[in-house]
CSV table of C-alpha atoms in Angstrom, one decimal:
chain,number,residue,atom,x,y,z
A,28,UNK,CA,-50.8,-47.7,5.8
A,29,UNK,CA,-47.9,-45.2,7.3
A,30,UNK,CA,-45.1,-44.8,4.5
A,31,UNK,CA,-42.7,-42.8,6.6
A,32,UNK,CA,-42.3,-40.7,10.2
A,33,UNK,CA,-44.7,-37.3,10.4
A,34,UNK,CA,-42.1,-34.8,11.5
A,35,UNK,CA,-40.6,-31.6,10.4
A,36,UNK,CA,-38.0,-32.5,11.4
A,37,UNK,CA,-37.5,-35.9,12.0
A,38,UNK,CA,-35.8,-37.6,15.3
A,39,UNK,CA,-33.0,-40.2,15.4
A,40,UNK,CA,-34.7,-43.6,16.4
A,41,UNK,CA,-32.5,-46.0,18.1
A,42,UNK,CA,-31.5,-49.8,17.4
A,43,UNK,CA,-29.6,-52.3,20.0
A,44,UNK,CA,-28.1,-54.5,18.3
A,45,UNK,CA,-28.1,-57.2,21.7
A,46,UNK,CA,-27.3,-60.7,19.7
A,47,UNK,CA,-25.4,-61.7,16.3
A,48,UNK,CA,-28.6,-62.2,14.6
A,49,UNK,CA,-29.7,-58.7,14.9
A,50,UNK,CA,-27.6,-57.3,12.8
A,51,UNK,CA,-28.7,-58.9,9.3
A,52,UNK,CA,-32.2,-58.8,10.8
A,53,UNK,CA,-31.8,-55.2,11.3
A,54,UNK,CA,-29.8,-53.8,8.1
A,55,UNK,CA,-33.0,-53.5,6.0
A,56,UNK,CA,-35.0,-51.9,8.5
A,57,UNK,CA,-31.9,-49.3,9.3
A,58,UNK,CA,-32.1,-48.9,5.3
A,59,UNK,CA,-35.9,-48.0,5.2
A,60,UNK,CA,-35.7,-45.8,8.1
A,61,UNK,CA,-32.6,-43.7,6.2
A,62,UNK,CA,-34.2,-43.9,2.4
A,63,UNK,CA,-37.3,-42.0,4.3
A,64,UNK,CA,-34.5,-39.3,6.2
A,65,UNK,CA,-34.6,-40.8,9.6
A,66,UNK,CA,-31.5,-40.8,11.2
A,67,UNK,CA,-30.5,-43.8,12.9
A,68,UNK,CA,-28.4,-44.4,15.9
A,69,UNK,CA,-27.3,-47.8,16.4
A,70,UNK,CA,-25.9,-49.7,19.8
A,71,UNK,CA,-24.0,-53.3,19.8
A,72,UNK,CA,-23.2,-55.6,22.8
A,73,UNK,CA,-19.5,-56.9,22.4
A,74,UNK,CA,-20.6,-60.9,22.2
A,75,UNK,CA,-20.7,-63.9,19.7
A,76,UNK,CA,-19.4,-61.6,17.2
A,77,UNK,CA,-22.0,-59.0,17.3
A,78,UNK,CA,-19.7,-56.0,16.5
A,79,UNK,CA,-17.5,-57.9,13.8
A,80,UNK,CA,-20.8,-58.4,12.0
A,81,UNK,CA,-21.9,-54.8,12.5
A,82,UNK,CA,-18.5,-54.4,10.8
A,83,UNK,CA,-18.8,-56.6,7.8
A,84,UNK,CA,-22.2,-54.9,7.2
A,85,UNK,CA,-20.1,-51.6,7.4
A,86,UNK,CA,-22.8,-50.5,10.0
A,87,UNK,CA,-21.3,-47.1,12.4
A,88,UNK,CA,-22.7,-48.3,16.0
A,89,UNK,CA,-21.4,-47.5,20.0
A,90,UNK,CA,-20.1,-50.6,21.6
A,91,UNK,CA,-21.9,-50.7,24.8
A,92,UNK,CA,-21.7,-53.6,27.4
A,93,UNK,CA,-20.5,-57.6,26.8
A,94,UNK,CA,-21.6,-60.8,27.4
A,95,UNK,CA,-21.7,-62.5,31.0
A,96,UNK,CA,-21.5,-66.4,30.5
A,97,UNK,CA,-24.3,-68.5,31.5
A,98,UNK,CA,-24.7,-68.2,35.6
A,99,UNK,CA,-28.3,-66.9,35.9
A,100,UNK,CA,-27.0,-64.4,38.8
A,101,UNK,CA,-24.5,-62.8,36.5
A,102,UNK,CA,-26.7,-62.7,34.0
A,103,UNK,CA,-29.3,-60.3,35.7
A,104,UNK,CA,-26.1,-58.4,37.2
A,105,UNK,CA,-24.9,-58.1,33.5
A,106,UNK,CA,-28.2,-56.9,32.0
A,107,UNK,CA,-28.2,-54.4,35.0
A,108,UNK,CA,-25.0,-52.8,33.9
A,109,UNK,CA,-25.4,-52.5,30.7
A,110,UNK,CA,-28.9,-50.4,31.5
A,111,UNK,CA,-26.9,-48.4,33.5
A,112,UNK,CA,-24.0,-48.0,30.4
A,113,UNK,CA,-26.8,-47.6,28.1
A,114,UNK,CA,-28.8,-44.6,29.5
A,115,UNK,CA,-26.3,-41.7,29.3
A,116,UNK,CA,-26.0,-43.0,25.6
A,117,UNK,CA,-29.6,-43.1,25.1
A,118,UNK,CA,-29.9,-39.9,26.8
A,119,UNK,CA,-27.3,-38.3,24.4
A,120,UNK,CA,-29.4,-39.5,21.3
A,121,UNK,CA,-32.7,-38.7,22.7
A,122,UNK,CA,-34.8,-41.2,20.0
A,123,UNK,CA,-38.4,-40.5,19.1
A,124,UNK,CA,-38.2,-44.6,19.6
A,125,UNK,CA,-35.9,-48.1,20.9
A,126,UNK,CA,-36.2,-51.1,18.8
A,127,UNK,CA,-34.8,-54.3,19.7
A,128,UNK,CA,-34.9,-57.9,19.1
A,129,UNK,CA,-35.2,-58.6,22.6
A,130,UNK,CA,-32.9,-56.9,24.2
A,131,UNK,CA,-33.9,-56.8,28.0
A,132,UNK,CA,-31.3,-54.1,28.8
A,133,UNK,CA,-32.4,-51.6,25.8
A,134,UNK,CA,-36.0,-52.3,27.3
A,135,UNK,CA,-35.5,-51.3,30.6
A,136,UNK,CA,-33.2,-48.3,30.0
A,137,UNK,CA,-36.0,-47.3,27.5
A,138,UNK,CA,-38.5,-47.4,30.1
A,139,UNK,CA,-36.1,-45.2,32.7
A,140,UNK,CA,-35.7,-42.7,30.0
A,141,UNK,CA,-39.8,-42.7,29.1
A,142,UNK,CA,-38.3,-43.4,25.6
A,143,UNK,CA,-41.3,-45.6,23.6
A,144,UNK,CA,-39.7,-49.1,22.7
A,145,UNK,CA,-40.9,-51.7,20.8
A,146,UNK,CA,-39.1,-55.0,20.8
A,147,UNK,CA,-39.4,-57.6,18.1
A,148,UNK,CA,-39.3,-61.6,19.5
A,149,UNK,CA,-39.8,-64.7,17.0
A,150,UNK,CA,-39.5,-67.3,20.5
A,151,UNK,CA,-42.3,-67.4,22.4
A,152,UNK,CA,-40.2,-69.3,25.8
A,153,UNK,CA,-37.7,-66.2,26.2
A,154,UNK,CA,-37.7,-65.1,29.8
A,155,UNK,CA,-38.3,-61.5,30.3
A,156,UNK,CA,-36.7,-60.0,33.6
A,157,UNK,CA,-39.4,-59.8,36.2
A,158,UNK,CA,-39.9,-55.9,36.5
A,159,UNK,CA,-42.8,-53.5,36.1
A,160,UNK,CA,-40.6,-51.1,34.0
A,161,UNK,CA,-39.3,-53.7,32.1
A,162,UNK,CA,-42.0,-54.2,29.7
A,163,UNK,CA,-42.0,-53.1,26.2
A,164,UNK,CA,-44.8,-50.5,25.2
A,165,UNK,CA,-45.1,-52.4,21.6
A,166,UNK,CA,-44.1,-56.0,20.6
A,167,UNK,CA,-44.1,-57.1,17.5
A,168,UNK,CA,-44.6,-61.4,16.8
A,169,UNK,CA,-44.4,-63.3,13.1
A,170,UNK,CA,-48.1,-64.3,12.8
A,171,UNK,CA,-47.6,-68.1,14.1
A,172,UNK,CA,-46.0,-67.1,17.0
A,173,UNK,CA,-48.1,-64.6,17.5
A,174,UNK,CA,-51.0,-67.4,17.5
A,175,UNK,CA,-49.4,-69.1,20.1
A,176,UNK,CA,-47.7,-66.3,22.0
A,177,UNK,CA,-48.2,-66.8,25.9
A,178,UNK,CA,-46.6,-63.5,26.9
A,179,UNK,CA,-49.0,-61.2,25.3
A,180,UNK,CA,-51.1,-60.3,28.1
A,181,UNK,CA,-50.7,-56.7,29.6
A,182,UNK,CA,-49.1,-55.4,26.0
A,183,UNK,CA,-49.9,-53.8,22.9
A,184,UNK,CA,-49.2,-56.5,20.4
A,185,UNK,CA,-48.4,-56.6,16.0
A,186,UNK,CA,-47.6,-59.8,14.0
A,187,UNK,CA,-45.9,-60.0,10.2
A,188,UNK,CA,-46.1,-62.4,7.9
A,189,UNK,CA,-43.4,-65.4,7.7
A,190,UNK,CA,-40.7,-65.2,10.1
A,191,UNK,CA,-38.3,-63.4,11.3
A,192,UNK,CA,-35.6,-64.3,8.3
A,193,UNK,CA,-38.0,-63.6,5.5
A,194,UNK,CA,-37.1,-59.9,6.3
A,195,UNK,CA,-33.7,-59.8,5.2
A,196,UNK,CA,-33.5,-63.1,3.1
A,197,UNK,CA,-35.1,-62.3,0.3
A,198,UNK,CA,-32.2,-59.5,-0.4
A,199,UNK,CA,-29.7,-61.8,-0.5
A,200,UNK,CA,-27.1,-62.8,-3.4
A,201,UNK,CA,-24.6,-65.5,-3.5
A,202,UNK,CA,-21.0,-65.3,-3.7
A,203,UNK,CA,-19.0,-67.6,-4.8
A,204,UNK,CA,-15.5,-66.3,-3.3
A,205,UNK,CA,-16.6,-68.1,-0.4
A,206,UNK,CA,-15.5,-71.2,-1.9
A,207,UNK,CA,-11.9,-70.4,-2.2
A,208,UNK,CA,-11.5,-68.6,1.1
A,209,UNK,CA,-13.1,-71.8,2.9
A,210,UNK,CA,-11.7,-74.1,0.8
A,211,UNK,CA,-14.6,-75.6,-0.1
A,212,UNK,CA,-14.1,-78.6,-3.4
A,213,UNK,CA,-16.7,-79.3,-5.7
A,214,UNK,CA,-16.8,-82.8,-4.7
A,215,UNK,CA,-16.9,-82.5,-1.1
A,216,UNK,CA,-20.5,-82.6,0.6
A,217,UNK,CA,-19.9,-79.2,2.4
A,218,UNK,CA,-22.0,-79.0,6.2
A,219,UNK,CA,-22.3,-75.7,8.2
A,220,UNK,CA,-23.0,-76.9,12.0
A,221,UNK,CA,-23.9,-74.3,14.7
A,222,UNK,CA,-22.6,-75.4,18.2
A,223,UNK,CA,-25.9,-75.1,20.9
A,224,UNK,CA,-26.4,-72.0,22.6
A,225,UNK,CA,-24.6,-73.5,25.9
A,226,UNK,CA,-24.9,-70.1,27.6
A,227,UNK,CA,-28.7,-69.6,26.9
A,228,UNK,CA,-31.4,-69.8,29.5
A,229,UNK,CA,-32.7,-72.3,27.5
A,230,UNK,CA,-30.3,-75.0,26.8
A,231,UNK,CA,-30.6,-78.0,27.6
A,232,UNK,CA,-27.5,-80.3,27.9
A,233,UNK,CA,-28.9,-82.9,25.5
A,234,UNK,CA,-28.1,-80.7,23.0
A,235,UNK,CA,-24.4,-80.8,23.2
A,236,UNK,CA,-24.6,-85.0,23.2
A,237,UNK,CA,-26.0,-84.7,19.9
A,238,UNK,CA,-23.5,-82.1,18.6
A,239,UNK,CA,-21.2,-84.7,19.1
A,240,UNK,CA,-22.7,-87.6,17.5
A,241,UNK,CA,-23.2,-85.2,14.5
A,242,UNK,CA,-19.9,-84.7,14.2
A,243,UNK,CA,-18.5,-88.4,14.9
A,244,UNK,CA,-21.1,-89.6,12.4
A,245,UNK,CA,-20.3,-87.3,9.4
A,246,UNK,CA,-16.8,-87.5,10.0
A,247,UNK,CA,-16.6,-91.3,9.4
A,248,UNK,CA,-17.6,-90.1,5.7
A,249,UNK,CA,-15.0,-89.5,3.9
A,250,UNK,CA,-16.4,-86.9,1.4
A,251,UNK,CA,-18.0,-84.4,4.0
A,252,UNK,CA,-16.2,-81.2,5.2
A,253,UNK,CA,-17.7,-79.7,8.0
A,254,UNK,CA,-17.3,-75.5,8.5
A,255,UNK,CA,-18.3,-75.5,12.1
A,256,UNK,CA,-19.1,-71.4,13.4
A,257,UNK,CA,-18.8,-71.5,17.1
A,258,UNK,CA,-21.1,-69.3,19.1
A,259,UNK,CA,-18.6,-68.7,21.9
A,260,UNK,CA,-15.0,-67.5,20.2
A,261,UNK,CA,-13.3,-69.1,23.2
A,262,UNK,CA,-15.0,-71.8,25.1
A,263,UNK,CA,-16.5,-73.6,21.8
A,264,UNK,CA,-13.6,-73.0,19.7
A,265,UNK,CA,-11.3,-74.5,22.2
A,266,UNK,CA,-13.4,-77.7,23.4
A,267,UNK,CA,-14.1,-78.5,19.3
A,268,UNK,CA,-10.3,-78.5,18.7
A,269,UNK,CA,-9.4,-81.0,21.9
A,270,UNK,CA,-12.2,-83.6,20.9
A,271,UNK,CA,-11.7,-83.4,17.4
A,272,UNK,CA,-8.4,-82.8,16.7
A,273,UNK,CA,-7.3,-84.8,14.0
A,274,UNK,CA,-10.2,-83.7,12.1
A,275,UNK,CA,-8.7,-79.7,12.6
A,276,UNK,CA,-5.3,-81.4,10.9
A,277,UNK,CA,-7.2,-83.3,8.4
A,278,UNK,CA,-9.2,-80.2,7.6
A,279,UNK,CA,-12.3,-82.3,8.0
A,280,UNK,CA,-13.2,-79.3,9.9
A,281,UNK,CA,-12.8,-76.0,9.4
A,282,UNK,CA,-13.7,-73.3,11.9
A,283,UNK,CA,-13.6,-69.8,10.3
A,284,UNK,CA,-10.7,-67.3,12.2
A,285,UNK,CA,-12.6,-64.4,10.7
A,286,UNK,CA,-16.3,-63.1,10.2
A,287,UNK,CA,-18.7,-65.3,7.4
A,288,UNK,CA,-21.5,-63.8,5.9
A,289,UNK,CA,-23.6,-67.0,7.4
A,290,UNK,CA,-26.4,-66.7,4.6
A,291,UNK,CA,-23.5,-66.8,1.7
A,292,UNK,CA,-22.1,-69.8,3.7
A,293,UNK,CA,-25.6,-71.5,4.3
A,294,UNK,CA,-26.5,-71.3,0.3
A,295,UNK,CA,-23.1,-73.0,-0.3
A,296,UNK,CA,-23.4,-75.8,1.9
A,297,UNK,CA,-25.4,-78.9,0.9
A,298,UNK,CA,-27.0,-79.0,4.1
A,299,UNK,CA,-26.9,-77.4,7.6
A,300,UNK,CA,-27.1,-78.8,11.1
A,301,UNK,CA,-27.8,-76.6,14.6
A,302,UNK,CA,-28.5,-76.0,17.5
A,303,UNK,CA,-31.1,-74.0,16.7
A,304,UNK,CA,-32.2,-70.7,16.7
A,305,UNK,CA,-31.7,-68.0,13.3
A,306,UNK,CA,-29.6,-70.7,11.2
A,307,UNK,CA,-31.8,-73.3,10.8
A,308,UNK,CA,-34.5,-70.7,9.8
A,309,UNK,CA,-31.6,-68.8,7.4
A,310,UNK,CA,-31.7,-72.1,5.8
A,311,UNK,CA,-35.1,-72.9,5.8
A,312,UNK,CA,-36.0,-69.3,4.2
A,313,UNK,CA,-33.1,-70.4,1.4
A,314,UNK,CA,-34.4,-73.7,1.3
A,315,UNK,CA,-31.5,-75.3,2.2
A,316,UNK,CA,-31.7,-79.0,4.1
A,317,UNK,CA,-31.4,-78.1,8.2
A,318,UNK,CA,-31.6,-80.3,10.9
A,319,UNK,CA,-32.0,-78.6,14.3
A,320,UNK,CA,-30.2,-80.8,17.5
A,321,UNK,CA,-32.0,-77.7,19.9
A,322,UNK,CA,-33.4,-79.8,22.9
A,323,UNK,CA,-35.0,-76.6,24.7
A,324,UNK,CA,-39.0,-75.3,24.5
A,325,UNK,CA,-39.5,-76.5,20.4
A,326,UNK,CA,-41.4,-73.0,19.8
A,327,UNK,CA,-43.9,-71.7,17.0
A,328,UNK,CA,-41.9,-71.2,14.4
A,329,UNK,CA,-39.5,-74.3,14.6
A,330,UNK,CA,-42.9,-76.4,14.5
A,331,UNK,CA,-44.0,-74.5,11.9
A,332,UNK,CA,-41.3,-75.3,9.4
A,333,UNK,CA,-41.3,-78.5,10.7
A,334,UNK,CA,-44.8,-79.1,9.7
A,335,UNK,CA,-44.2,-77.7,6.5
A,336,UNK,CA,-41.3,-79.9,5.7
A,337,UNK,CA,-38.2,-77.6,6.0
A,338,UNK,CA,-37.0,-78.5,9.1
A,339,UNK,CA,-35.9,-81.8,10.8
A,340,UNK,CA,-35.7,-82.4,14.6
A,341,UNK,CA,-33.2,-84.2,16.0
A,342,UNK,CA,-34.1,-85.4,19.2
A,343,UNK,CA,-32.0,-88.5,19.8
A,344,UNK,CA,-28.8,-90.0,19.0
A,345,UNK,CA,-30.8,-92.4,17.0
A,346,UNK,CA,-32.8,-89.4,15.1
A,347,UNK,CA,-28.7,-88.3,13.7
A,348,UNK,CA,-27.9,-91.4,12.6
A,349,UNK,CA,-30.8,-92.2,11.0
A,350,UNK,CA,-32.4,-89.2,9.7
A,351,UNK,CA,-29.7,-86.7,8.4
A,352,UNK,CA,-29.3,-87.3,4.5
A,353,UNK,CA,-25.8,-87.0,3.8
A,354,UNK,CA,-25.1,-86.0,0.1
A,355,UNK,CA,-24.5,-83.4,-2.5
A,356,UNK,CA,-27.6,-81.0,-3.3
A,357,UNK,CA,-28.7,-79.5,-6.5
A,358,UNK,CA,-28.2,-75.6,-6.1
A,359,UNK,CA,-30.7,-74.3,-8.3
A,360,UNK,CA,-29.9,-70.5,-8.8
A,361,UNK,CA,-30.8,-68.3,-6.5
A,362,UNK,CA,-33.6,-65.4,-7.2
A,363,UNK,CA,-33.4,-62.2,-5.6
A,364,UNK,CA,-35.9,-60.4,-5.0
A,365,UNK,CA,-36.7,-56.9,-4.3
A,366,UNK,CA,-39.1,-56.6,-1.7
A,367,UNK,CA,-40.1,-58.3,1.1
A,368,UNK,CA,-44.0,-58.5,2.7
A,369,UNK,CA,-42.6,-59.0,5.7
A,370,UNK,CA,-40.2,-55.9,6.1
A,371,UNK,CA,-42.9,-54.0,4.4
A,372,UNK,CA,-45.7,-55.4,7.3
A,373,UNK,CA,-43.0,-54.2,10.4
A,374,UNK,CA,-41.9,-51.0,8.4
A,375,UNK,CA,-46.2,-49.8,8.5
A,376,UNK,CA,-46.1,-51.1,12.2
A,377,UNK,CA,-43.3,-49.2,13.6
A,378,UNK,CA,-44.1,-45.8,11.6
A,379,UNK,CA,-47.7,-46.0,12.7
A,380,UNK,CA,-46.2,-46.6,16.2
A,381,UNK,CA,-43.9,-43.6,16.4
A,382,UNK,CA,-46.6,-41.5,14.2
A,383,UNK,CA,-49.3,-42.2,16.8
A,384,UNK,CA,-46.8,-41.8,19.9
A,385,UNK,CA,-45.2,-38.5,18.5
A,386,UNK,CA,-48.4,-37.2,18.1
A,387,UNK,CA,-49.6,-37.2,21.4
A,388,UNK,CA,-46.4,-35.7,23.1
C-alpha cells in the first residue's frame, strides 16, 4: 500500500474546490497530503458559498470563475470560461496531479495542460460534457456506486469503502455554541431543510412542491423551528421569505446570514429534511433522521441507505405528511474517531496514482 508521494522533491498537487461540498470532503485529504510534505494548491468557484466555507475551514485557495444559473447553454459557456481562467493558474502551479469532485472545468483544463487528473464522483447520473479531452485519466467511486456505475467504460476506475461522507465525518466534534448563535431552545424540535438543487441538471420540479408541503406541514406545529440553508444566497433566500413570511417574523424559520458548519448544525437538529445530495448523507453518516424530497435519478448510494434504513424518500405530498416523524431525538454523545477506512482507501489510491504516473515521465 503507497504511504506517501516518491519524490525528492515533491510537486504541489492541485485541488478544485467546484461545489460547497468539496470543501469538508477535501480538508482531510489536503491534511494527509501536507502531514507527508506535499504542498497543496487549492482553487474555489465563487458559488453556493463555496469560498465562505473554504474560509471557515481557514483553507488559502485562488478564486477562480462563478456560477452560471441553470440554462443548459450558459452552463457549457460557463464551464468553458472557467477552463480558460483556470489554465494560466494551473500552468503557474505546474501539479504532479488535479483532483476534483467532479469538476468538469478542472478536468478539461487538466487535460489541455497534460496534467494527470483524477476526479472523485459519489452520483452515478452526473452528465459529463461530451469531449474527447474531457475525460478524467483516474476516477475514483464509493464501492456501491461503483457496482452500479454506468460511466465507467473507456476509464481507469478505484472504489472506497462507505461513501463519500464517511471521509470527513468521522473527524467531527460537536459544538454546542451553535445553540445560542441560532437560537435554538431545548424544547423546540429543531429541523435543518436543504432547498432542491433548482439550478442542477438534474432537478426535477416535483421537488420544489414538496419543499413546500414540508414546510406548511411542520409549521402548523407549534414546537418545530426550522433553520432552512438555501443553496442559492439570492434566488432561494428571497422566494422563502415572500411565501413564508410570517414564519421569518415568528422566527419559525430561521435562515442563517452567515456561514454554518452544516455537520455541527446536522448533529443538533432532531431531524433533517433535503433535497438531496451531501446533507442527507451528512446526516445519515451521524445518524441523524433525514428525509430526502430529491425527485431526480434516485442513485446508488441514496438506495443504499435507504435500504439500510437511514434514509427516507419522499416522493409524494402524501409520503410528507405521512411519513416524516416529527419529534424530539435522543442525542446520544457523539464519538470521534481518529481514522477513517475510507480516507485511508482514497489516500493509497491517489499516491499509487501519482507514484506510478511520476514514474514514467
Amino acid at each position: 500500500m503507497q504511504t506517501s508521494i516518491r519524490s525528492d522533491k515533491a510537486k504541489k498537487i492541485w485541488i478544485d474546490l467546484d461545489n460547497s461540498p468539496h470543501v469538508p470532503f477535501f480538508n482531510p485529504i489536503i491534511k494527509k497530503f501536507k502531514e507527508k510534505g506535499c504542498p497543496v494548491a487549492l482553487t474555489a468557484r465563487d458559488c453556493f458559498q463555496t469560498c465562505g466555507l473554504a474560509d471557515y475551514y481557514k483553507l488559502k485557495y485562488i478564486r477562480v470563475g462563478k456560477h452560471y444559473g441553470k440554462n443548459k447553454a450558459m452552463k457549457v459557456v460557463g464551464t468553458l470560461l472557467r477552463v480558460l481562467q483556470l489554465l494560466p493558474v494551473a500552468a503557474k502551479i505546474k501539479p504532479a496531479a488535479a483532483i476534483c469532485h467532479g469538476s468538469r472545468a478542472m478536468v478539461l483544463a487538466a487535460n489541455i495542460l497534460n496534467i494527470p487528473s483524477v476526479v472523485l464522483m459519489d452520483y452515478e447520473f452526473t452528465k459529463s460534457m461530451p469531449l474527447p479531452i474531457a475525460k478524467p485519466v483516474l476516477s475514483i467511486f464509493p464501492e456501491v456506486v461503483l457496482m452500479n456505475a454506468t460511466s465507467k467504460k473507456n476509464r481507469r476506475v478505484a472504489s472506497y469503502p462507505g461513501i463519500k461522507e464517511d471521509v470527513y465525518v468521522p473527524f467531527f466534534k460537536p459544538d454546542s455554541y451553535i445553540k445560542d448563535k441560532l437560537k435554538l431552545g431545548d424544547n423546540q424540535i429543531v429541523v435543518t431543510i436543504r432547498p432542491p438543487a433548482t439550478e442542477a441538471h438534474y432537478h426535477n420540479p416535483e421537488s420544489e412542491g414538496l419543499f413546500a408541503e414540508v414546510l406548511d406541514s411542520l409549521g402548523a406545529v407549534d414546537n418545530v423551528k426550522m433553520i432552512i440553508l438555501p443553496r442559492n444566497e439570492v434566488k432561494q433566500t428571497a422566494w422563502i421569505k415572500q411565501k413564508w413570511p410570517e414564519y421569518m417574523r415568528s422566527g419559525k424559520v430561521v435562515i442563517p446570514d452567515h456561514v454554518v458548519d452544516g455537520l455541527n448544525l446536522i448533529w443538533h437538529s432532531d431531524f433533517v429534511v433535503s433535497g438531496g445530495g451531501t446533507m442527507n448523507r451528512e446526516a445519515a453518516a451521524l445518524g441523524v433522521p433525514v428525509y430526502s424530497i430529491f425527485r431526480g435519478p434516485i442513485g446508488a448510494v441514496d438506495r443504499y441507505l435507504e435500504a439500510d434504513g437511514r434514509l427516507t424518500l419522499l416522493k409524494s405530498i402524501a409520503d410528507v405528511r405521512s411519513k416524516i416523524d416529527i419529534r424530539k431525538r435522543d442525542k446520544k454523545p457523539h464519538i470521534q474517531n481518529v481514522s477513517s477506512p475510507a480516507l485511508d482507501s482514497i489516500m493509497a489510491t491517489l499516491y499509487k496514482f501519482i507514484n506510478e504516473y511520476n514514474s514514467n515521465r
